[in-house]
């Protein structure tokens, strides 16, 4: 099974500043057949359905603000929020969908400093 | 716009079973996999299994084999997740989610339900 590890576990960033969350997979999730990284990022807020932010490691889902970006390849990935807004307070999870069971990171709690 | 509506919270006794439903409104249903994911208190999200309604039966995580059954009813656009032989460790929020592309399991989850809280307590 592929293990996903996020860092840090929690993060406090000032409004307007950059937030960076890392995600590492225990093996490569880059598929040679299509050169795609099978990684997604999700945002969890209390009382709301979880939201897909990024898929294929760097493709923003429809309606996601462009301050959210994803990068990385192989085993190391990053979610960046370029200018933190109050509504970005949430828990963020990465997930690999390369092979079953499609595992998640442990989550990163993002707060306002 | 696809929405997934899950059934309400459940309280169950140890050793019993629970069945949670997830009904899709809007968008295509039969060719897109519905996945079930759970999060126990203090634990990470766990992928339990998934079903593509037109390709049933479901695909399960090894951990839950023999204890979980995922089904789908195309006529009502509803997926069900039944978990048997419950213990306190099954206390969790159970989410359904739809995959973003059809006819395979290896895709991101683009629409989620709000989650169903299942509490197992004597």
PDB file of C-alpha atoms in Angstrom:
ATOM      1  CA  UNK A   1       0.000   0.000   0.000  1.00  0.00           C
ATOM      2  CA  UNK A   2       1.136   3.574  -0.678  1.00  0.00           C
ATOM      3  CA  UNK A   3       1.606   5.719   2.420  1.00  0.00           C
ATOM      4  CA  UNK A   4       1.041   9.463   2.221  1.00  0.00           C
ATOM      5  CA  UNK A   5       2.772  11.810   4.661  1.00  0.00           C
ATOM      6  CA  UNK A   6       1.959  15.499   4.954  1.00  0.00           C
ATOM      7  CA  UNK A   7       3.966  18.246   6.596  1.00  0.00           C
ATOM      8  CA  UNK A   8       3.459  20.183   8.695  1.00  0.00           C
ATOM      9  CA  UNK A   9       0.567  18.825  10.768  1.00  0.00           C
ATOM     10  CA  UNK A  10      -0.553  22.381  11.474  1.00  0.00           C
ATOM     11  CA  UNK A  11       0.335  25.783  10.115  1.00  0.00           C
ATOM     12  CA  UNK A  12      -0.451  29.354  11.145  1.00  0.00           C
ATOM     13  CA  UNK A  13      -0.033  32.047   8.493  1.00  0.00           C
ATOM     14  CA  UNK A  14      -0.857  35.755   8.482  1.00  0.00           C
ATOM     15  CA  UNK A  15      -3.590  37.027   6.197  1.00  0.00           C
ATOM     16  CA  UNK A  16      -2.167  37.850   2.774  1.00  0.00           C
ATOM     17  CA  UNK A  17       0.906  35.693   3.298  1.00  0.00           C
ATOM     18  CA  UNK A  18       1.862  32.458   1.550  1.00  0.00           C
ATOM     19  CA  UNK A  19       0.950  29.046   2.943  1.00  0.00           C
ATOM     20  CA  UNK A  20       2.766  25.913   1.810  1.00  0.00           C
ATOM     21  CA  UNK A  21       1.750  22.330   2.571  1.00  0.00           C
ATOM     22  CA  UNK A  22       3.850  19.344   1.572  1.00  0.00           C
ATOM     23  CA  UNK A  23       2.838  15.793   0.759  1.00  0.00           C
ATOM     24  CA  UNK A  24       5.139  12.846   0.203  1.00  0.00           C
ATOM     25  CA  UNK A  25       4.185   9.422  -1.134  1.00  0.00           C
ATOM     26  CA  UNK A  26       6.041   6.240  -0.188  1.00  0.00           C
ATOM     27  CA  UNK A  27       6.424   5.358  -3.874  1.00  0.00           C
ATOM     28  CA  UNK A  28       6.120   7.210  -7.143  1.00  0.00           C
ATOM     29  CA  UNK A  29       2.586   8.070  -8.229  1.00  0.00           C
ATOM     30  CA  UNK A  30       3.647   9.231 -11.671  1.00  0.00           C
ATOM     31  CA  UNK A  31       2.044   6.996 -14.283  1.00  0.00           C
ATOM     32  CA  UNK A  32       4.460   6.327 -17.150  1.00  0.00           C
ATOM     33  CA  UNK A  33       1.686   5.688 -19.669  1.00  0.00           C
ATOM     34  CA  UNK A  34       0.281   9.223 -19.542  1.00  0.00           C
ATOM     35  CA  UNK A  35       2.913  11.172 -17.564  1.00  0.00           C
ATOM     36  CA  UNK A  36       0.317  12.181 -14.966  1.00  0.00           C
ATOM     37  CA  UNK A  37       0.779  12.316 -11.228  1.00  0.00           C
ATOM     38  CA  UNK A  38      -2.196  10.670  -9.538  1.00  0.00           C
ATOM     39  CA  UNK A  39      -2.501  13.144  -6.693  1.00  0.00           C
ATOM     40  CA  UNK A  40      -5.358  15.340  -5.462  1.00  0.00           C
ATOM     41  CA  UNK A  41      -5.761  17.982  -2.753  1.00  0.00           C
ATOM     42  CA  UNK A  42      -8.975  18.511  -0.774  1.00  0.00           C
ATOM     43  CA  UNK A  43     -10.216  21.165   1.628  1.00  0.00           C
ATOM     44  CA  UNK A  44     -12.323  20.179   4.643  1.00  0.00           C
ATOM     45  CA  UNK A  45     -14.403  22.719   6.563  1.00  0.00           C
ATOM     46  CA  UNK A  46     -16.878  21.891   9.356  1.00  0.00           C
ATOM     47  CA  UNK A  47     -20.486  21.585   8.231  1.00  0.00           C
ATOM     48  CA  UNK A  48     -19.627  21.582   4.539  1.00  0.00           C
ATOM     49  CA  UNK A  49     -19.000  18.829   2.016  1.00  0.00           C
ATOM     50  CA  UNK A  50     -15.278  18.436   1.406  1.00  0.00           C
ATOM     51  CA  UNK A  51     -14.050  20.272  -1.670  1.00  0.00           C
ATOM     52  CA  UNK A  52     -11.713  19.157  -4.422  1.00  0.00           C
ATOM     53  CA  UNK A  53      -9.048  21.810  -5.021  1.00  0.00           C
ATOM     54  CA  UNK A  54      -6.382  20.237  -7.227  1.00  0.00           C
ATOM     55  CA  UNK A  55      -6.122  17.026  -9.258  1.00  0.00           C
ATOM     56  CA  UNK A  56      -3.390  15.488 -11.429  1.00  0.00           C
ATOM     57  CA  UNK A  57      -1.139  17.264  -8.896  1.00  0.00           C
ATOM     58  CA  UNK A  58      -1.457  20.680 -10.541  1.00  0.00           C
ATOM     59  CA  UNK A  59      -4.859  21.103 -12.222  1.00  0.00           C
ATOM     60  CA  UNK A  60      -7.216  23.428 -10.366  1.00  0.00           C
ATOM     61  CA  UNK A  61     -10.806  22.257 -10.162  1.00  0.00           C
ATOM     62  CA  UNK A  62     -13.514  24.466 -11.620  1.00  0.00           C
ATOM     63  CA  UNK A  63     -14.257  27.487  -9.439  1.00  0.00           C
ATOM     64  CA  UNK A  64     -11.181  27.142  -7.247  1.00  0.00           C
ATOM     65  CA  UNK A  65      -9.492  30.543  -6.773  1.00  0.00           C
ATOM     66  CA  UNK A  66      -6.189  30.924  -8.570  1.00  0.00           C
ATOM     67  CA  UNK A  67      -4.384  31.629  -5.286  1.00  0.00           C
ATOM     68  CA  UNK A  68      -4.425  27.826  -4.864  1.00  0.00           C
ATOM     69  CA  UNK A  69      -1.776  25.963  -6.831  1.00  0.00           C
ATOM     70  CA  UNK A  70      -0.308  22.486  -6.817  1.00  0.00           C
ATOM     71  CA  UNK A  71       3.124  21.329  -7.871  1.00  0.00           C
ATOM     72  CA  UNK A  72       5.500  18.394  -7.692  1.00  0.00           C
ATOM     73  CA  UNK A  73       6.068  15.062  -9.357  1.00  0.00           C
ATOM     74  CA  UNK A  74       6.925  11.482  -8.530  1.00  0.00           C
ATOM     75  CA  UNK A  75       6.861  11.348  -4.733  1.00  0.00           C
ATOM     76  CA  UNK A  76       6.988  14.970  -3.562  1.00  0.00           C
ATOM     77  CA  UNK A  77       4.127  17.420  -3.900  1.00  0.00           C
ATOM     78  CA  UNK A  78       3.159  20.862  -2.628  1.00  0.00           C
ATOM     79  CA  UNK A  79      -0.050  22.809  -2.206  1.00  0.00           C
ATOM     80  CA  UNK A  80       0.516  26.562  -2.140  1.00  0.00           C
ATOM     81  CA  UNK A  81      -1.923  29.290  -1.189  1.00  0.00           C
ATOM     82  CA  UNK A  82      -0.299  32.441  -2.502  1.00  0.00           C
ATOM     83  CA  UNK A  83      -2.168  34.992  -0.374  1.00  0.00           C
ATOM     84  CA  UNK A  84      -4.076  33.552   2.568  1.00  0.00           C
ATOM     85  CA  UNK A  85      -7.681  34.634   3.000  1.00  0.00           C
ATOM     86  CA  UNK A  86      -9.814  34.173   6.105  1.00  0.00           C
ATOM     87  CA  UNK A  87     -12.024  31.657   4.289  1.00  0.00           C
ATOM     88  CA  UNK A  88      -9.023  29.391   3.680  1.00  0.00           C
ATOM     89  CA  UNK A  89      -8.976  28.263   7.322  1.00  0.00           C
ATOM     90  CA  UNK A  90      -9.546  24.523   6.972  1.00  0.00           C
ATOM     91  CA  UNK A  91      -7.889  21.129   7.061  1.00  0.00           C
ATOM     92  CA  UNK A  92      -6.156  20.125   3.846  1.00  0.00           C
ATOM     93  CA  UNK A  93      -5.579  16.540   2.700  1.00  0.00           C
ATOM     94  CA  UNK A  94      -3.638  15.032  -0.145  1.00  0.00           C
ATOM     95  CA  UNK A  95      -4.710  11.732  -1.705  1.00  0.00           C
ATOM     96  CA  UNK A  96      -3.076   9.353  -4.137  1.00  0.00           C
ATOM     97  CA  UNK A  97      -5.331   7.638  -6.640  1.00  0.00           C
ATOM     98  CA  UNK A  98      -2.547   5.708  -8.356  1.00  0.00           C
ATOM     99  CA  UNK A  99      -3.286   2.364  -6.753  1.00  0.00           C
ATOM    100  CA  UNK A 100      -5.881   0.841  -4.439  1.00  0.00           C
ATOM    101  CA  UNK A 101      -6.329   1.433  -1.548  1.00  0.00           C
ATOM    102  CA  UNK A 102      -6.392   5.113  -2.532  1.00  0.00           C
ATOM    103  CA  UNK A 103      -4.783   6.559   0.563  1.00  0.00           C
ATOM    104  CA  UNK A 104      -4.829  10.003   2.145  1.00  0.00           C
ATOM    105  CA  UNK A 105      -2.317  12.057   4.070  1.00  0.00           C
ATOM    106  CA  UNK A 106      -2.947  12.708   7.743  1.00  0.00           C
ATOM    107  CA  UNK A 107      -4.114  16.261   7.090  1.00  0.00           C
ATOM    108  CA  UNK A 108      -2.733  19.749   7.703  1.00  0.00           C
ATOM    109  CA  UNK A 109      -4.697  22.216   9.796  1.00  0.00           C
ATOM    110  CA  UNK A 110      -4.324  25.758   8.470  1.00  0.00           C
ATOM    111  CA  UNK A 111      -5.047  28.692  10.769  1.00  0.00           C
ATOM    112  CA  UNK A 112      -4.650  32.442  10.767  1.00  0.00           C
ATOM    113  CA  UNK A 113      -1.699  33.822  12.705  1.00  0.00           C
TER     114      UNK A 113
ATOM    115  CA  UNK B   1     -24.341  20.401 -10.805  1.00  0.00           C
ATOM    116  CA  UNK B   2     -24.058  17.027  -9.094  1.00  0.00           C
ATOM    117  CA  UNK B   3     -24.960  16.844  -5.416  1.00  0.00           C
ATOM    118  CA  UNK B   4     -24.674  13.860  -3.093  1.00  0.00           C
ATOM    119  CA  UNK B   5     -27.143  13.640  -0.199  1.00  0.00           C
ATOM    120  CA  UNK B   6     -26.370  11.174   2.551  1.00  0.00           C
ATOM    121  CA  UNK B   7     -28.679   9.600   5.111  1.00  0.00           C
ATOM    122  CA  UNK B   8     -28.792  10.777   8.704  1.00  0.00           C
ATOM    123  CA  UNK B   9     -26.715   9.970  11.747  1.00  0.00           C
ATOM    124  CA  UNK B  10     -26.867   6.478  13.230  1.00  0.00           C
ATOM    125  CA  UNK B  11     -26.232   5.027  16.680  1.00  0.00           C
ATOM    126  CA  UNK B  12     -25.573   1.287  16.705  1.00  0.00           C
ATOM    127  CA  UNK B  13     -24.771  -1.445  19.187  1.00  0.00           C
ATOM    128  CA  UNK B  14     -21.542  -3.432  18.925  1.00  0.00           C
ATOM    129  CA  UNK B  15     -21.996  -6.486  16.737  1.00  0.00           C
ATOM    130  CA  UNK B  16     -24.789  -4.953  14.682  1.00  0.00           C
ATOM    131  CA  UNK B  17     -24.728  -3.554  11.130  1.00  0.00           C
ATOM    132  CA  UNK B  18     -25.271  -0.103   9.646  1.00  0.00           C
ATOM    133  CA  UNK B  19     -26.395   0.870   6.163  1.00  0.00           C
ATOM    134  CA  UNK B  20     -25.728   4.396   4.897  1.00  0.00           C
ATOM    135  CA  UNK B  21     -27.199   5.770   1.692  1.00  0.00           C
ATOM    136  CA  UNK B  22     -25.928   8.353  -0.777  1.00  0.00           C
ATOM    137  CA  UNK B  23     -28.306   9.766  -3.398  1.00  0.00           C
ATOM    138  CA  UNK B  24     -27.044  11.688  -6.423  1.00  0.00           C
ATOM    139  CA  UNK B  25     -28.957  14.536  -7.985  1.00  0.00           C
ATOM    140  CA  UNK B  26     -27.982  16.116 -11.290  1.00  0.00           C
ATOM    141  CA  UNK B  27     -25.366  14.891 -13.736  1.00  0.00           C
ATOM    142  CA  UNK B  28     -24.590  11.371 -14.889  1.00  0.00           C
ATOM    143  CA  UNK B  29     -24.683   8.526 -12.398  1.00  0.00           C
ATOM    144  CA  UNK B  30     -24.284   5.023 -13.776  1.00  0.00           C
ATOM    145  CA  UNK B  31     -20.803   5.261 -15.313  1.00  0.00           C
ATOM    146  CA  UNK B  32     -19.142   7.257 -12.518  1.00  0.00           C
ATOM    147  CA  UNK B  33     -17.763   5.471  -9.492  1.00  0.00           C
ATOM    148  CA  UNK B  34     -19.106   6.280  -6.049  1.00  0.00           C
ATOM    149  CA  UNK B  35     -16.452   5.910  -3.366  1.00  0.00           C
ATOM    150  CA  UNK B  36     -16.897   5.480   0.382  1.00  0.00           C
ATOM    151  CA  UNK B  37     -14.358   7.045   2.724  1.00  0.00           C
ATOM    152  CA  UNK B  38     -14.437   7.232   6.508  1.00  0.00           C
ATOM    153  CA  UNK B  39     -12.705   9.269   9.199  1.00  0.00           C
ATOM    154  CA  UNK B  40     -12.620   8.021  12.771  1.00  0.00           C
ATOM    155  CA  UNK B  41     -11.889  10.530  15.557  1.00  0.00           C
ATOM    156  CA  UNK B  42      -8.227  11.489  15.481  1.00  0.00           C
ATOM    157  CA  UNK B  43      -7.547   9.222  12.515  1.00  0.00           C
ATOM    158  CA  UNK B  44      -6.809   9.905   8.881  1.00  0.00           C
ATOM    159  CA  UNK B  45      -9.281   9.431   6.065  1.00  0.00           C
ATOM    160  CA  UNK B  46      -9.635   5.802   4.987  1.00  0.00           C
ATOM    161  CA  UNK B  47     -10.718   4.646   1.537  1.00  0.00           C
ATOM    162  CA  UNK B  48     -13.158   1.764   2.055  1.00  0.00           C
ATOM    163  CA  UNK B  49     -14.243   0.873  -1.456  1.00  0.00           C
ATOM    164  CA  UNK B  50     -16.029   2.030  -4.571  1.00  0.00           C
ATOM    165  CA  UNK B  51     -18.599   0.963  -7.126  1.00  0.00           C
ATOM    166  CA  UNK B  52     -19.244   1.903 -10.736  1.00  0.00           C
ATOM    167  CA  UNK B  53     -22.995   1.244 -10.962  1.00  0.00           C
ATOM    168  CA  UNK B  54     -22.931  -0.199 -14.473  1.00  0.00           C
ATOM    169  CA  UNK B  55     -19.934  -2.411 -13.617  1.00  0.00           C
ATOM    170  CA  UNK B  56     -21.011  -3.727 -10.205  1.00  0.00           C
ATOM    171  CA  UNK B  57     -19.795  -5.523  -8.051  1.00  0.00           C
ATOM    172  CA  UNK B  58     -17.714  -3.137  -5.991  1.00  0.00           C
ATOM    173  CA  UNK B  59     -13.987  -2.868  -5.391  1.00  0.00           C
ATOM    174  CA  UNK B  60     -13.025  -3.005  -1.695  1.00  0.00           C
ATOM    175  CA  UNK B  61     -10.027  -2.150   0.436  1.00  0.00           C
ATOM    176  CA  UNK B  62      -8.443  -5.303   1.853  1.00  0.00           C
ATOM    177  CA  UNK B  63      -8.986  -4.057   5.396  1.00  0.00           C
ATOM    178  CA  UNK B  64     -12.765  -4.118   4.998  1.00  0.00           C
ATOM    179  CA  UNK B  65     -13.157  -7.253   2.875  1.00  0.00           C
ATOM    180  CA  UNK B  66     -15.893  -9.495   4.234  1.00  0.00           C
ATOM    181  CA  UNK B  67     -17.355  -6.769   6.417  1.00  0.00           C
ATOM    182  CA  UNK B  68     -18.416  -4.053   3.980  1.00  0.00           C
ATOM    183  CA  UNK B  69     -20.884  -4.230   1.100  1.00  0.00           C
ATOM    184  CA  UNK B  70     -21.245  -1.371  -1.359  1.00  0.00           C
ATOM    185  CA  UNK B  71     -24.137  -1.416  -3.782  1.00  0.00           C
ATOM    186  CA  UNK B  72     -25.816   0.957  -6.206  1.00  0.00           C
ATOM    187  CA  UNK B  73     -29.366   1.292  -7.497  1.00  0.00           C
ATOM    188  CA  UNK B  74     -29.404   3.009 -10.872  1.00  0.00           C
ATOM    189  CA  UNK B  75     -33.186   3.546 -10.768  1.00  0.00           C
ATOM    190  CA  UNK B  76     -32.936   5.695  -7.637  1.00  0.00           C
ATOM    191  CA  UNK B  77     -29.413   7.014  -8.279  1.00  0.00           C
ATOM    192  CA  UNK B  78     -28.440   5.804  -4.826  1.00  0.00           C
ATOM    193  CA  UNK B  79     -25.386   4.022  -3.487  1.00  0.00           C
ATOM    194  CA  UNK B  80     -25.402   2.125  -0.201  1.00  0.00           C
ATOM    195  CA  UNK B  81     -22.590   1.187   2.146  1.00  0.00           C
ATOM    196  CA  UNK B  82     -23.340  -1.525   4.687  1.00  0.00           C
ATOM    197  CA  UNK B  83     -20.800  -2.323   7.410  1.00  0.00           C
ATOM    198  CA  UNK B  84     -21.331  -5.365   9.608  1.00  0.00           C
ATOM    199  CA  UNK B  85     -19.972  -6.673  12.922  1.00  0.00           C
ATOM    200  CA  UNK B  86     -19.554  -3.155  14.227  1.00  0.00           C
ATOM    201  CA  UNK B  87     -17.129  -2.297  17.035  1.00  0.00           C
ATOM    202  CA  UNK B  88     -16.333   0.986  18.760  1.00  0.00           C
ATOM    203  CA  UNK B  89     -13.485   1.429  16.283  1.00  0.00           C
ATOM    204  CA  UNK B  90     -16.077   1.870  13.538  1.00  0.00           C
ATOM    205  CA  UNK B  91     -17.304   5.088  15.146  1.00  0.00           C
ATOM    206  CA  UNK B  92     -16.578   7.591  12.388  1.00  0.00           C
ATOM    207  CA  UNK B  93     -17.906  10.009   9.814  1.00  0.00           C
ATOM    208  CA  UNK B  94     -18.670   8.117   6.606  1.00  0.00           C
ATOM    209  CA  UNK B  95     -18.480  10.053   3.352  1.00  0.00           C
ATOM    210  CA  UNK B  96     -19.556   9.163  -0.134  1.00  0.00           C
ATOM    211  CA  UNK B  97     -17.874  10.882  -3.062  1.00  0.00           C
ATOM    212  CA  UNK B  98     -18.087  10.682  -6.834  1.00  0.00           C
ATOM    213  CA  UNK B  99     -15.062  10.235  -9.035  1.00  0.00           C
ATOM    214  CA  UNK B 100     -14.268  12.991 -11.463  1.00  0.00           C
ATOM    215  CA  UNK B 101     -14.093  10.848 -14.586  1.00  0.00           C
ATOM    216  CA  UNK B 102     -16.062   7.800 -15.681  1.00  0.00           C
ATOM    217  CA  UNK B 103     -15.471   4.068 -15.980  1.00  0.00           C
ATOM    218  CA  UNK B 104     -12.436   3.653 -13.721  1.00  0.00           C
ATOM    219  CA  UNK B 105     -11.481   3.887 -10.057  1.00  0.00           C
ATOM    220  CA  UNK B 106      -8.185   5.740 -10.424  1.00  0.00           C
ATOM    221  CA  UNK B 107      -9.477   9.293 -10.403  1.00  0.00           C
ATOM    222  CA  UNK B 108      -9.871  12.186  -8.011  1.00  0.00           C
ATOM    223  CA  UNK B 109     -13.077  12.723  -6.005  1.00  0.00           C
ATOM    224  CA  UNK B 110     -14.815  15.771  -7.403  1.00  0.00           C
ATOM    225  CA  UNK B 111     -18.122  15.794  -5.486  1.00  0.00           C
ATOM    226  CA  UNK B 112     -18.600  14.777  -1.857  1.00  0.00           C
ATOM    227  CA  UNK B 113     -21.528  14.228   0.443  1.00  0.00           C
ATOM    228  CA  UNK B 114     -21.606  16.017   3.796  1.00  0.00           C
ATOM    229  CA  UNK B 115     -20.892  12.841   5.705  1.00  0.00           C
ATOM    230  CA  UNK B 116     -22.900  10.572   7.989  1.00  0.00           C
ATOM    231  CA  UNK B 117     -21.887  10.153  11.621  1.00  0.00           C
ATOM    232  CA  UNK B 118     -22.047   6.568  12.833  1.00  0.00           C
ATOM    233  CA  UNK B 119     -21.594   6.013  16.551  1.00  0.00           C
ATOM    234  CA  UNK B 120     -21.089   2.496  17.895  1.00  0.00           C
ATOM    235  CA  UNK B 121     -21.801   2.277  21.585  1.00  0.00           C
ATOM    236  CA  UNK B 122     -23.287  -0.198  24.018  1.00  0.00           C
TER     237      UNK B 122
END
